[in-house]
mmCIF file of C-alpha atoms and ligand atoms in Angstrom:
data_model
loop_
_atom_site.group_PDB
_atom_site.id
_atom_site.type_symbol
_atom_site.label_atom_id
_atom_site.label_comp_id
_atom_site.label_asym_id
_atom_site.label_seq_id
_atom_site.Cartn_x
_atom_site.Cartn_y
_atom_site.Cartn_z
ATOM 1 C CA MET A 1 22.494 -156.984 63.847
ATOM 2 C CA THR A 2 21.027 -159.767 61.678
ATOM 3 C CA ALA A 3 23.229 -162.482 60.237
ATOM 4 C CA PRO A 4 23.922 -162.075 56.507
ATOM 5 C CA ALA A 5 21.653 -164.208 54.321
ATOM 6 C CA ASP A 6 23.226 -167.020 52.330
ATOM 7 C CA VAL A 7 23.526 -166.069 48.682
ATOM 8 C CA SER A 8 23.212 -168.990 46.293
ATOM 9 C CA PRO A 9 24.740 -168.639 42.813
ATOM 10 C CA GLY A 10 21.296 -169.317 41.278
ATOM 11 C CA ASP A 11 19.598 -166.556 43.278
ATOM 12 C CA PHE A 12 22.499 -164.205 42.560
ATOM 13 C CA ARG A 13 22.197 -164.783 38.798
ATOM 14 C CA ALA A 14 18.388 -164.536 38.822
ATOM 15 C CA VAL A 15 18.318 -161.277 40.748
ATOM 16 C CA LEU A 16 21.246 -159.607 38.964
ATOM 17 C CA GLY A 17 19.855 -160.815 35.624
ATOM 18 C CA SER A 18 16.721 -158.791 36.415
ATOM 19 C CA TYR A 19 18.814 -155.656 36.078
ATOM 20 C CA ALA A 20 18.614 -154.799 32.365
ATOM 21 C CA THR A 21 21.836 -153.617 30.773
ATOM 22 C CA GLY A 22 23.185 -152.596 27.427
ATOM 23 C CA VAL A 23 25.731 -154.824 25.700
ATOM 24 C CA THR A 24 29.284 -153.853 24.804
ATOM 25 C CA VAL A 25 32.328 -155.372 23.156
ATOM 26 C CA VAL A 26 35.449 -154.371 25.096
ATOM 27 C CA THR A 27 38.656 -154.522 23.078
ATOM 28 C CA THR A 28 42.385 -154.138 23.511
ATOM 29 C CA ARG A 29 45.570 -155.311 21.803
ATOM 30 C CA ALA A 30 47.880 -158.126 22.866
ATOM 31 C CA PRO A 31 51.594 -157.278 23.137
ATOM 32 C CA ASP A 32 52.077 -158.642 19.575
ATOM 33 C CA GLY A 33 49.429 -156.222 18.253
ATOM 34 C CA GLU A 34 46.700 -158.840 17.762
ATOM 35 C CA PRO A 35 43.206 -157.484 18.432
ATOM 36 C CA VAL A 36 41.503 -158.932 21.526
ATOM 37 C CA GLY A 37 37.877 -158.458 22.512
ATOM 38 C CA LEU A 38 34.953 -159.973 24.376
ATOM 39 C CA THR A 39 31.285 -159.276 25.027
ATOM 40 C CA VAL A 40 30.718 -157.414 28.304
ATOM 41 C CA ASN A 41 27.585 -156.179 30.066
ATOM 42 C CA SER A 42 29.270 -155.202 33.359
ATOM 43 C CA PHE A 43 30.201 -151.818 31.897
ATOM 44 C CA THR A 44 29.192 -148.703 33.822
ATOM 45 C CA SER A 45 30.123 -145.069 34.199
ATOM 46 C CA VAL A 46 32.016 -144.120 37.356
ATOM 47 C CA SER A 47 33.049 -140.469 37.422
ATOM 48 C CA LEU A 48 32.535 -137.368 35.290
ATOM 49 C CA ASP A 49 35.582 -135.457 36.600
ATOM 50 C CA PRO A 50 37.865 -137.130 35.785
ATOM 51 C CA PRO A 51 35.885 -139.106 33.187
ATOM 52 C CA LEU A 52 36.076 -142.730 34.391
ATOM 53 C CA VAL A 53 34.252 -145.915 33.402
ATOM 54 C CA LEU A 54 34.678 -149.535 34.482
ATOM 55 C CA PHE A 55 33.989 -153.101 33.470
ATOM 56 C CA CYS A 56 34.506 -156.428 35.248
ATOM 57 C CA LEU A 57 36.572 -159.178 33.629
ATOM 58 C CA ASP A 58 36.368 -162.842 34.624
ATOM 59 C CA ARG A 59 39.711 -164.073 35.991
ATOM 60 C CA GLU A 60 39.172 -167.198 33.841
ATOM 61 C CA ALA A 61 38.813 -165.196 30.607
ATOM 62 C CA GLY A 62 41.285 -166.053 27.882
ATOM 63 C CA SER A 63 41.725 -162.348 27.216
ATOM 64 C CA LEU A 64 42.799 -161.625 30.819
ATOM 65 C CA PRO A 65 46.567 -161.553 30.081
ATOM 66 C CA ALA A 66 46.057 -158.961 27.336
ATOM 67 C CA PHE A 67 43.939 -156.741 29.600
ATOM 68 C CA GLU A 68 46.456 -157.134 32.443
ATOM 69 C CA THR A 69 49.310 -155.772 30.332
ATOM 70 C CA ALA A 70 47.597 -153.293 27.985
ATOM 71 C CA ASP A 71 47.748 -149.553 28.627
ATOM 72 C CA GLY A 72 44.272 -149.016 27.202
ATOM 73 C CA PHE A 73 40.963 -150.523 26.169
ATOM 74 C CA ALA A 74 37.930 -149.503 24.133
ATOM 75 C CA VAL A 75 34.264 -149.988 25.006
ATOM 76 C CA ASN A 76 32.022 -150.459 21.954
ATOM 77 C CA ILE A 77 28.308 -150.099 22.767
ATOM 78 C CA LEU A 78 26.233 -152.366 20.518
ATOM 79 C CA SER A 79 23.080 -151.435 18.638
ATOM 80 C CA ALA A 80 19.834 -153.428 18.568
ATOM 81 C CA ASP A 81 20.768 -155.220 15.327
ATOM 82 C CA GLN A 82 24.152 -156.455 16.686
ATOM 83 C CA ALA A 83 23.077 -159.522 18.692
ATOM 84 C CA ALA A 84 25.166 -161.667 16.310
ATOM 85 C CA VAL A 85 28.210 -159.512 17.082
ATOM 86 C CA SER A 86 27.576 -159.980 20.809
ATOM 87 C CA ASN A 87 27.317 -163.762 20.343
ATOM 88 C CA ARG A 88 30.491 -163.880 18.228
ATOM 89 C CA PHE A 89 32.543 -161.977 20.820
ATOM 90 C CA ALA A 90 31.260 -164.336 23.529
ATOM 91 C CA ASP A 91 32.083 -167.496 21.520
ATOM 92 C CA PRO A 92 35.454 -169.042 22.432
ATOM 93 C CA GLN A 93 35.697 -170.713 18.975
ATOM 94 C CA ALA A 94 34.834 -167.709 16.804
ATOM 95 C CA ALA A 95 37.217 -165.617 14.710
ATOM 96 C CA ARG A 96 35.828 -162.594 16.492
ATOM 97 C CA PHE A 97 37.216 -159.758 14.367
ATOM 98 C CA ASP A 98 36.559 -161.417 10.983
ATOM 99 C CA GLY A 99 34.446 -159.068 8.873
ATOM 100 C CA GLU A 100 34.519 -156.264 11.463
ATOM 101 C CA GLY A 101 35.562 -152.839 10.265
ATOM 102 C CA VAL A 102 37.824 -151.412 12.964
ATOM 103 C CA ALA A 103 39.309 -147.985 13.561
ATOM 104 C CA ASP A 104 42.208 -146.879 15.763
ATOM 105 C CA TRP A 105 41.536 -143.724 17.788
ATOM 106 C CA SER A 106 44.133 -142.891 20.447
ATOM 107 C CA THR A 107 45.057 -145.965 22.515
ATOM 108 C CA GLY A 108 45.180 -148.409 19.602
ATOM 109 C CA ALA A 109 42.344 -150.528 21.020
ATOM 110 C CA PRO A 110 40.024 -151.539 18.147
ATOM 111 C CA ILE A 111 36.947 -149.348 17.690
ATOM 112 C CA LEU A 112 34.142 -151.290 15.950
ATOM 113 C CA ALA A 113 33.003 -149.129 13.038
ATOM 114 C CA ASP A 114 29.377 -150.332 13.280
ATOM 115 C CA ALA A 115 28.989 -149.732 17.027
ATOM 116 C CA LEU A 116 26.296 -147.431 18.423
ATOM 117 C CA ALA A 117 28.892 -145.485 20.405
ATOM 118 C CA ALA A 118 32.441 -146.028 21.617
ATOM 119 C CA LEU A 119 34.857 -144.893 24.316
ATOM 120 C CA ASP A 120 38.637 -145.156 24.060
ATOM 121 C CA CYS A 121 40.286 -145.346 27.490
ATOM 122 C CA THR A 122 43.670 -145.554 29.144
ATOM 123 C CA VAL A 123 43.839 -147.915 32.128
ATOM 124 C CA HIS A 124 43.328 -145.838 35.287
ATOM 125 C CA ALA A 125 43.256 -148.690 37.854
ATOM 126 C CA ARG A 126 42.838 -152.413 38.277
ATOM 127 C CA HIS A 127 41.030 -153.633 41.396
ATOM 128 C CA ASP A 128 40.263 -156.988 42.957
ATOM 129 C CA GLY A 129 36.666 -158.012 42.285
ATOM 130 C CA GLY A 130 36.468 -161.545 43.663
ATOM 131 C CA ASP A 131 36.430 -163.953 40.728
ATOM 132 C CA HIS A 132 36.599 -160.903 38.411
ATOM 133 C CA ILE A 133 39.012 -158.003 38.134
ATOM 134 C CA ILE A 134 37.621 -154.483 37.902
ATOM 135 C CA LEU A 135 39.223 -152.400 35.172
ATOM 136 C CA VAL A 136 38.752 -148.662 35.514
ATOM 137 C CA GLY A 137 39.430 -146.632 32.393
ATOM 138 C CA ARG A 138 40.011 -142.936 31.911
ATOM 139 C CA VAL A 139 38.112 -141.851 28.815
ATOM 140 C CA ARG A 140 40.407 -140.209 26.262
ATOM 141 C CA ARG A 141 38.033 -140.043 23.310
ATOM 142 C CA LEU A 142 34.370 -140.923 22.833
ATOM 143 C CA ALA A 143 31.653 -140.545 20.226
ATOM 144 C CA VAL A 144 28.104 -141.524 19.354
ATOM 145 C CA LEU A 145 28.447 -143.328 16.021
ATOM 146 C CA SER A 146 24.833 -144.003 15.011
ATOM 147 C CA ASP A 147 21.218 -143.113 15.784
ATOM 148 C CA ASP A 148 20.227 -146.797 16.110
ATOM 149 C CA GLU A 149 18.525 -148.140 19.228
ATOM 150 C CA PRO A 150 20.641 -150.076 21.766
ATOM 151 C CA LEU A 151 20.882 -153.826 22.277
ATOM 152 C CA ILE A 152 19.436 -154.728 25.694
ATOM 153 C CA TYR A 153 20.283 -157.820 27.802
ATOM 154 C CA TRP A 154 17.733 -158.889 30.410
ATOM 155 C CA ARG A 155 17.279 -162.249 32.167
ATOM 156 C CA GLY A 156 19.638 -163.990 29.790
ATOM 157 C CA VAL A 157 18.032 -162.858 26.531
ATOM 158 C CA TYR A 158 18.489 -159.959 24.145
ATOM 159 C CA ARG A 159 15.718 -157.385 24.042
ATOM 160 C CA LYS A 160 14.933 -154.267 22.124
ATOM 161 C CA LEU A 161 13.383 -151.084 23.462
ATOM 162 C CA GLY A 162 9.631 -150.758 23.263
HETATM 163 C C1 LIG B 1 25.566 -160.537 27.138
HETATM 164 C C2 LIG B 1 26.898 -161.036 27.679
HETATM 165 C C3 LIG B 1 27.548 -160.286 28.658
HETATM 166 C C4 LIG B 1 28.793 -160.707 29.162
HETATM 167 N N1 LIG B 1 29.416 -159.925 30.112
HETATM 168 C C5 LIG B 1 30.642 -160.295 30.579
HETATM 169 C C6 LIG B 1 31.328 -159.454 31.509
HETATM 170 O O1 LIG B 1 30.848 -158.404 31.925
HETATM 171 N N2 LIG B 1 32.567 -159.851 31.933
HETATM 172 C C7 LIG B 1 33.143 -161.021 31.490
HETATM 173 O O2 LIG B 1 34.273 -161.320 31.910
HETATM 174 N N3 LIG B 1 32.496 -161.836 30.617
HETATM 175 C C8 LIG B 1 31.274 -161.490 30.140
HETATM 176 N N4 LIG B 1 30.622 -162.280 29.228
HETATM 177 C C9 LIG B 1 31.229 -163.554 28.835
HETATM 178 C C10 LIG B 1 32.353 -163.392 27.816
HETATM 179 O O3 LIG B 1 31.968 -162.591 26.713
HETATM 180 C C11 LIG B 1 32.754 -164.785 27.284
HETATM 181 O O4 LIG B 1 33.056 -165.637 28.369
HETATM 182 C C12 LIG B 1 33.920 -164.722 26.325
HETATM 183 O O5 LIG B 1 34.038 -165.980 25.646
HETATM 184 C C13 LIG B 1 35.234 -164.439 27.029
HETATM 185 O O6 LIG B 1 36.248 -164.404 26.044
HETATM 186 P P1 LIG B 1 37.767 -164.733 26.361
HETATM 187 O O7 LIG B 1 37.793 -166.051 27.129
HETATM 188 O O8 LIG B 1 38.409 -164.803 25.010
HETATM 189 O O9 LIG B 1 38.286 -163.592 27.185
HETATM 190 C C14 LIG B 1 29.387 -161.892 28.698
HETATM 191 C C15 LIG B 1 28.722 -162.645 27.695
HETATM 192 C C16 LIG B 1 27.492 -162.214 27.193
HETATM 193 C C17 LIG B 1 26.811 -163.016 26.103
#
């Protein structure tokens, strides 16, 4: 058996950044009802039966306490013209929900009205993921909300299809 190769943070970022993803805003509500949300590209589908999805949340994230206590979360998939929304929900200083039309489906997690598609989930499991936690959600309601093209994130920059 060969010894495992050392993995430097720079190589890890460069190689994983070569994997193109969509961009989402994952939302929930704090115990006082305040909306909470951040930009996430670690979202993926897990299981069709039951319908499960996951995302990974940095243990240092300010929104961690809300996601640790909430019963549900929503995944809002962004469209190609929503790079500014992605930047706002990644900016620690921004009033992230200002100007956003939001809907409440079943869990109470904010659904962004202008998203490309959205999934409303109850928390199915929380797992250790090193310096992140892995939140697995059971999809309770989902819909495609527009025919726009998706926002793509690749090697640290936003891209569009084509
Ligand atoms: C394109 C993009 C993808 C991101 N993906 C994630 C992610 O999957 N998980 C995560 O914890 N942070 C991710 N972030 C970083 C958070 O959005 C950012 O740190 C945010 O300020 C965290 O907010 P909070 O501290 O209020 O929780 C991403 C940022 C960008 C721009």
